[in-house]
Amino acid sequence: MGASETRQQIVDVADRLFYERGFEATSFADIARDAGLSRGNFYYHFKTKDEILAAVIGGRVEKTRAILEAWARNADSPADRIRSFVHILITNRTRIMAHGCPVGTLCNELAKLDHAAKEDAARLFSLFRDWLARQFAMLGREADADALALHLLMRSQGVAVLATAFRDEAFIYREVSDMEAWLQTQCPATSLSRSRQSV
Amino acid sequence: MGASETRQQIVDVADRLFYERGFEATSFADIARDAGLSRGNFYYHFKTKDEILAAVIGGRVEKTRAILEAWARNADSPADRIRSFVHILITNRTRIMAHGCPVGTLCNELAKLDHAAKEDAARLFSLFRDWLARQFAMLGREADADALALHLLMRSQGVAVLATAFRDEAFIYREVSDMEAWLQTQCPATSLSRSRQSV
DNA sequence: GTCTATATCTCGATAGAC
DNA sequence: GTCTATCGAGATATAGAC
């Protein structure tokens, strides 16, 4: 296997383990075992744990950008795009109930560790925040687009935390419906009623 | 110093470190140092890390019960009691921006570790949940009191996560105002207008 | 009840053979 | 580019003196 493929394999495994078990709780040995490598070979690709964390965050940034672009492509109206965001709570509900939100839990852990990469992790939130704000602006809410984006992001994080603690699937569905109802009240009727038909 | 005082001192220090740095990232040596004890003495009081975690969670349960009782004593109306809950986001904003919510972050970490105590930690949420539900029931919302309680708990958790990631104090104040406005819309006008005067 | 000393393990990280 | 062998540090945990 070439160096770049092995490196990518390491990043993929580390990404999964950092999410499922946490950054601190995941050892090099864990990553090497799941990637099918010896620990010695591992250090050929990554010198420090912080290096692999940076690679994981960088990979998540790229994946997030791709998802946001796909949502923008696949939905005609800004309201439908926002609904795409809301619905990841349902799509990923099983993993969220087991391990929380990948972004929120990483930011929390790095904040507690006062880790140098905590700002980089928070930038993952900013990707969603700025994208959502653009959709709200397109819905005619230029003045408070960022506040609305943060509000929706806040709700999705709150749902993720409680879904993990209580493992309550009905709660997730209820709050997603509530977020959609809130969305209705926040935006001009025309663009929303049009988009509702496509749901 | 007597055994019970030393034990309490250990639990207090562990409680703080588990919150500030996380459970996994806190070592026995850290706790012993901050408590002014040798590691050897430490093991006289607690045999395992799980034992001290159980003591920390137990202590938090007692403190939470005391806080909820104080809120019930010091506020005449259920609406004011609910506002007492909402306002811990402002009271504790500095610590929340640095280390998140003590309950939410612990539940997230224990869920990832698949720790035996994760259900016990989630019971801390249940204390707030049940208490809030009782207040909503007293406000005439018996039918959906629990859903309303979970919704408010969800919002407070979402605010805590984003406040940690973005370290944005204005965001906290804005969302607290929004929660109060939401509270207005959810409950009969009479009991709320009365309670508003006392804020 | 508190201490020092120590055992044992696993961690992140390195050296060097192939 | 991958391996085995190994290092030092720090982790949990124990033994035994006082």
mmCIF file of C-alpha atoms in Angstrom, chain B:
data_model
loop_
_atom_site.group_PDB
_atom_site.id
_atom_site.type_symbol
_atom_site.label_atom_id
_atom_site.label_comp_id
_atom_site.label_asym_id
_atom_site.label_seq_id
_atom_site.Cartn_x
_atom_site.Cartn_y
_atom_site.Cartn_z
ATOM 1 C CA MET B 1 -7.684 15.766 59.703
ATOM 2 C CA GLY B 2 -10.421 13.145 60.159
ATOM 3 C CA ALA B 3 -11.122 10.545 57.521
ATOM 4 C CA SER B 4 -14.458 12.023 56.505
ATOM 5 C CA GLU B 5 -13.039 15.520 56.049
ATOM 6 C CA THR B 6 -10.138 14.211 53.973
ATOM 7 C CA ARG B 7 -12.536 12.143 51.930
ATOM 8 C CA GLN B 8 -14.751 15.157 51.332
ATOM 9 C CA GLN B 9 -11.691 17.198 50.357
ATOM 10 C CA ILE B 10 -10.740 14.556 47.790
ATOM 11 C CA VAL B 11 -14.259 14.516 46.350
ATOM 12 C CA ASP B 12 -14.345 18.319 46.104
ATOM 13 C CA VAL B 13 -11.009 18.452 44.294
ATOM 14 C CA ALA B 14 -11.949 15.562 41.991
ATOM 15 C CA ASP B 15 -15.296 17.197 41.240
ATOM 16 C CA ARG B 16 -13.551 20.383 40.135
ATOM 17 C CA LEU B 17 -10.863 18.618 38.086
ATOM 18 C CA PHE B 18 -13.327 16.235 36.416
ATOM 19 C CA TYR B 19 -15.269 19.315 35.366
ATOM 20 C CA GLU B 20 -12.344 21.495 34.318
ATOM 21 C CA ARG B 21 -10.170 18.864 32.618
ATOM 22 C CA GLY B 22 -12.433 15.861 32.166
ATOM 23 C CA PHE B 23 -12.618 12.488 33.918
ATOM 24 C CA GLU B 24 -10.150 10.598 31.721
ATOM 25 C CA ALA B 25 -7.592 13.425 31.654
ATOM 26 C CA THR B 26 -7.531 13.738 35.453
ATOM 27 C CA SER B 27 -5.054 11.434 37.195
ATOM 28 C CA PHE B 28 -4.914 10.327 40.812
ATOM 29 C CA ALA B 29 -1.693 12.293 41.123
ATOM 30 C CA ASP B 30 -3.514 15.467 40.029
ATOM 31 C CA ILE B 31 -6.208 14.984 42.638
ATOM 32 C CA ALA B 32 -3.734 14.069 45.388
ATOM 33 C CA ARG B 33 -1.543 17.098 44.633
ATOM 34 C CA ASP B 34 -4.453 19.575 44.631
ATOM 35 C CA ALA B 35 -5.852 17.985 47.801
ATOM 36 C CA GLY B 36 -2.437 18.183 49.492
ATOM 37 C CA LEU B 37 -2.130 14.418 49.968
ATOM 38 C CA SER B 38 0.332 11.739 49.000
ATOM 39 C CA ARG B 39 -0.840 9.217 46.446
ATOM 40 C CA GLY B 40 -0.482 6.490 49.030
ATOM 41 C CA ASN B 41 -2.867 8.169 51.421
ATOM 42 C CA PHE B 42 -5.241 8.722 48.556
ATOM 43 C CA TYR B 43 -5.722 4.976 48.156
ATOM 44 C CA TYR B 44 -6.706 4.669 51.772
ATOM 45 C CA HIS B 45 -9.877 6.602 50.923
ATOM 46 C CA PHE B 46 -10.582 5.471 47.359
ATOM 47 C CA LYS B 47 -9.447 2.202 45.838
ATOM 48 C CA THR B 48 -10.323 2.883 42.204
ATOM 49 C CA LYS B 49 -11.007 5.831 39.925
ATOM 50 C CA ASP B 50 -14.542 4.570 39.399
ATOM 51 C CA GLU B 51 -15.123 4.749 43.149
ATOM 52 C CA ILE B 52 -14.245 8.419 43.264
ATOM 53 C CA LEU B 53 -16.344 9.080 40.174
ATOM 54 C CA ALA B 54 -19.319 7.531 41.940
ATOM 55 C CA ALA B 55 -18.651 9.746 44.955
ATOM 56 C CA VAL B 56 -18.405 12.833 42.737
ATOM 57 C CA ILE B 57 -21.675 12.040 40.979
ATOM 58 C CA GLY B 58 -23.335 11.313 44.322
ATOM 59 C CA GLY B 59 -22.141 14.663 45.643
ATOM 60 C CA ARG B 60 -23.457 16.427 42.577
ATOM 61 C CA VAL B 61 -26.841 14.769 43.039
ATOM 62 C CA GLU B 62 -27.026 16.125 46.580
ATOM 63 C CA LYS B 63 -25.930 19.621 45.539
ATOM 64 C CA THR B 64 -28.431 19.623 42.679
ATOM 65 C CA ARG B 65 -31.261 18.598 44.983
ATOM 66 C CA ALA B 66 -30.310 21.415 47.359
ATOM 67 C CA ILE B 67 -30.244 23.977 44.523
ATOM 68 C CA LEU B 68 -33.636 22.873 43.208
ATOM 69 C CA GLU B 69 -35.109 23.078 46.696
ATOM 70 C CA ALA B 70 -33.644 26.550 47.166
ATOM 71 C CA TRP B 71 -35.129 27.713 43.856
ATOM 72 C CA ALA B 72 -38.505 26.343 44.899
ATOM 73 C CA ARG B 73 -38.234 28.120 48.267
ATOM 74 C CA ASN B 74 -37.049 31.463 46.928
ATOM 75 C CA ALA B 75 -39.531 31.837 44.088
ATOM 76 C CA ASP B 76 -43.287 32.011 44.604
ATOM 77 C CA SER B 77 -44.441 31.133 41.105
ATOM 78 C CA PRO B 78 -43.512 28.139 38.956
ATOM 79 C CA ALA B 79 -42.554 30.565 36.160
ATOM 80 C CA ASP B 80 -40.028 32.300 38.405
ATOM 81 C CA ARG B 81 -38.633 28.940 39.399
ATOM 82 C CA ILE B 82 -38.152 28.036 35.766
ATOM 83 C CA ARG B 83 -36.410 31.381 35.244
ATOM 84 C CA SER B 84 -34.051 30.498 38.084
ATOM 85 C CA PHE B 85 -33.043 27.473 36.042
ATOM 86 C CA VAL B 86 -32.591 29.476 32.854
ATOM 87 C CA HIS B 87 -30.415 32.017 34.644
ATOM 88 C CA ILE B 88 -27.721 29.590 35.691
ATOM 89 C CA LEU B 89 -26.479 30.036 32.113
ATOM 90 C CA ILE B 90 -25.721 33.659 32.977
ATOM 91 C CA THR B 91 -24.555 33.048 36.541
ATOM 92 C CA ASN B 92 -22.099 30.359 35.417
ATOM 93 C CA ARG B 93 -21.271 31.859 32.002
ATOM 94 C CA THR B 94 -17.532 32.214 32.635
ATOM 95 C CA ARG B 95 -17.090 28.599 33.693
ATOM 96 C CA ILE B 96 -19.437 27.397 30.941
ATOM 97 C CA MET B 97 -17.440 29.229 28.262
ATOM 98 C CA ALA B 98 -14.259 27.616 29.611
ATOM 99 C CA HIS B 99 -15.421 24.064 30.381
ATOM 100 C CA GLY B 100 -19.010 23.615 29.211
ATOM 101 C CA CYS B 101 -21.913 22.333 31.310
ATOM 102 C CA PRO B 102 -20.730 20.033 34.134
ATOM 103 C CA VAL B 103 -23.591 17.606 33.509
ATOM 104 C CA GLY B 104 -23.629 17.606 29.722
ATOM 105 C CA THR B 105 -19.886 17.223 29.293
ATOM 106 C CA LEU B 106 -19.692 14.436 31.876
ATOM 107 C CA CYS B 107 -22.546 12.535 30.239
ATOM 108 C CA ASN B 108 -20.888 12.916 26.839
ATOM 109 C CA GLU B 109 -17.531 11.698 28.111
ATOM 110 C CA LEU B 110 -18.956 8.717 29.993
ATOM 111 C CA ALA B 111 -21.075 7.783 26.957
ATOM 112 C CA LYS B 112 -17.957 7.670 24.787
ATOM 113 C CA LEU B 113 -16.090 5.621 27.385
ATOM 114 C CA ASP B 114 -19.181 3.411 27.643
ATOM 115 C CA HIS B 115 -18.598 3.781 31.376
ATOM 116 C CA ALA B 116 -20.756 1.915 33.886
ATOM 117 C CA ALA B 117 -21.592 5.225 35.608
ATOM 118 C CA LYS B 118 -23.035 6.896 32.504
ATOM 119 C CA GLU B 119 -26.589 6.178 33.616
ATOM 120 C CA ASP B 120 -25.855 7.683 37.030
ATOM 121 C CA ALA B 121 -24.556 10.850 35.384
ATOM 122 C CA ALA B 122 -27.667 11.058 33.215
ATOM 123 C CA ARG B 123 -29.717 10.959 36.415
ATOM 124 C CA LEU B 124 -28.385 14.454 37.124
ATOM 125 C CA PHE B 125 -30.267 15.557 34.022
ATOM 126 C CA SER B 126 -33.346 13.728 35.271
ATOM 127 C CA LEU B 127 -33.324 15.771 38.478
ATOM 128 C CA PHE B 128 -33.650 18.982 36.448
ATOM 129 C CA ARG B 129 -36.036 17.350 33.993
ATOM 130 C CA ASP B 130 -38.479 16.150 36.653
ATOM 131 C CA TRP B 131 -38.259 19.382 38.622
ATOM 132 C CA LEU B 132 -38.914 21.493 35.521
ATOM 133 C CA ALA B 133 -41.778 19.206 34.495
ATOM 134 C CA ARG B 134 -43.401 19.744 37.905
ATOM 135 C CA GLN B 135 -43.201 23.503 37.400
ATOM 136 C CA PHE B 136 -44.758 23.282 33.935
ATOM 137 C CA ALA B 137 -47.500 21.055 35.311
ATOM 138 C CA MET B 138 -48.222 23.668 37.964
ATOM 139 C CA LEU B 139 -48.519 26.199 35.142
ATOM 140 C CA GLY B 140 -51.356 24.161 33.661
ATOM 141 C CA ARG B 141 -49.325 22.159 31.152
ATOM 142 C CA GLU B 142 -49.797 18.732 32.729
ATOM 143 C CA ALA B 143 -50.260 17.080 29.317
ATOM 144 C CA ASP B 144 -46.835 18.012 27.889
ATOM 145 C CA ALA B 145 -44.945 19.046 31.011
ATOM 146 C CA ASP B 146 -42.155 16.544 30.419
ATOM 147 C CA ALA B 147 -41.723 17.550 26.769
ATOM 148 C CA LEU B 148 -41.509 21.217 27.783
ATOM 149 C CA ALA B 149 -38.971 20.358 30.473
ATOM 150 C CA LEU B 150 -36.842 18.442 27.988
ATOM 151 C CA HIS B 151 -37.112 21.306 25.510
ATOM 152 C CA LEU B 152 -35.784 23.811 28.028
ATOM 153 C CA LEU B 153 -33.052 21.426 29.128
ATOM 154 C CA MET B 154 -32.173 20.942 25.447
ATOM 155 C CA ARG B 155 -31.829 24.677 24.936
ATOM 156 C CA SER B 156 -29.624 25.143 27.969
ATOM 157 C CA GLN B 157 -27.341 22.350 26.749
ATOM 158 C CA GLY B 158 -27.161 23.770 23.242
ATOM 159 C CA VAL B 159 -26.273 27.189 24.611
ATOM 160 C CA ALA B 160 -23.556 25.657 26.798
ATOM 161 C CA VAL B 161 -21.937 23.774 23.906
ATOM 162 C CA LEU B 162 -21.848 26.765 21.549
ATOM 163 C CA ALA B 163 -20.816 29.156 24.324
ATOM 164 C CA THR B 164 -17.797 26.914 24.917
ATOM 165 C CA ALA B 165 -16.927 26.663 21.226
ATOM 166 C CA PHE B 166 -17.336 30.357 20.391
ATOM 167 C CA ARG B 167 -16.749 31.939 23.832
ATOM 168 C CA ASP B 168 -19.510 34.397 23.030
ATOM 169 C CA GLU B 169 -21.076 36.057 26.065
ATOM 170 C CA ALA B 170 -23.578 38.083 24.021
ATOM 171 C CA PHE B 171 -24.877 34.853 22.499
ATOM 172 C CA ILE B 172 -25.630 33.499 25.976
ATOM 173 C CA TYR B 173 -27.564 36.616 26.991
ATOM 174 C CA ARG B 174 -29.477 36.610 23.703
ATOM 175 C CA GLU B 175 -30.513 32.967 24.023
ATOM 176 C CA VAL B 176 -31.511 33.396 27.664
ATOM 177 C CA SER B 177 -33.797 36.272 26.605
ATOM 178 C CA ASP B 178 -35.168 34.034 23.874
ATOM 179 C CA MET B 179 -35.864 31.276 26.386
ATOM 180 C CA GLU B 180 -37.733 33.725 28.590
ATOM 181 C CA ALA B 181 -39.771 34.935 25.622
ATOM 182 C CA TRP B 182 -40.522 31.316 24.727
ATOM 183 C CA LEU B 183 -41.638 30.737 28.315
ATOM 184 C CA GLN B 184 -44.101 33.618 27.955
ATOM 185 C CA THR B 185 -45.700 32.005 24.917
ATOM 186 C CA GLN B 186 -45.961 28.588 26.538
ATOM 187 C CA CYS B 187 -47.833 29.365 29.728
ATOM 188 C CA PRO B 188 -51.122 30.976 30.748
ATOM 189 C CA ALA B 189 -50.793 34.754 30.914
ATOM 190 C CA THR B 190 -52.010 35.179 34.481
ATOM 191 C CA SER B 191 -49.419 33.228 36.351
ATOM 192 C CA LEU B 192 -46.645 34.598 34.150
ATOM 193 C CA SER B 193 -47.599 38.248 34.307
ATOM 194 C CA ARG B 194 -47.705 37.959 38.081
ATOM 195 C CA SER B 195 -44.292 36.395 38.199
ATOM 196 C CA ARG B 196 -42.805 38.923 35.797
ATOM 197 C CA GLN B 197 -43.192 41.663 38.361
ATOM 198 C CA SER B 198 -40.902 39.900 40.766
ATOM 199 C CA VAL B 199 -38.029 39.541 38.291
#
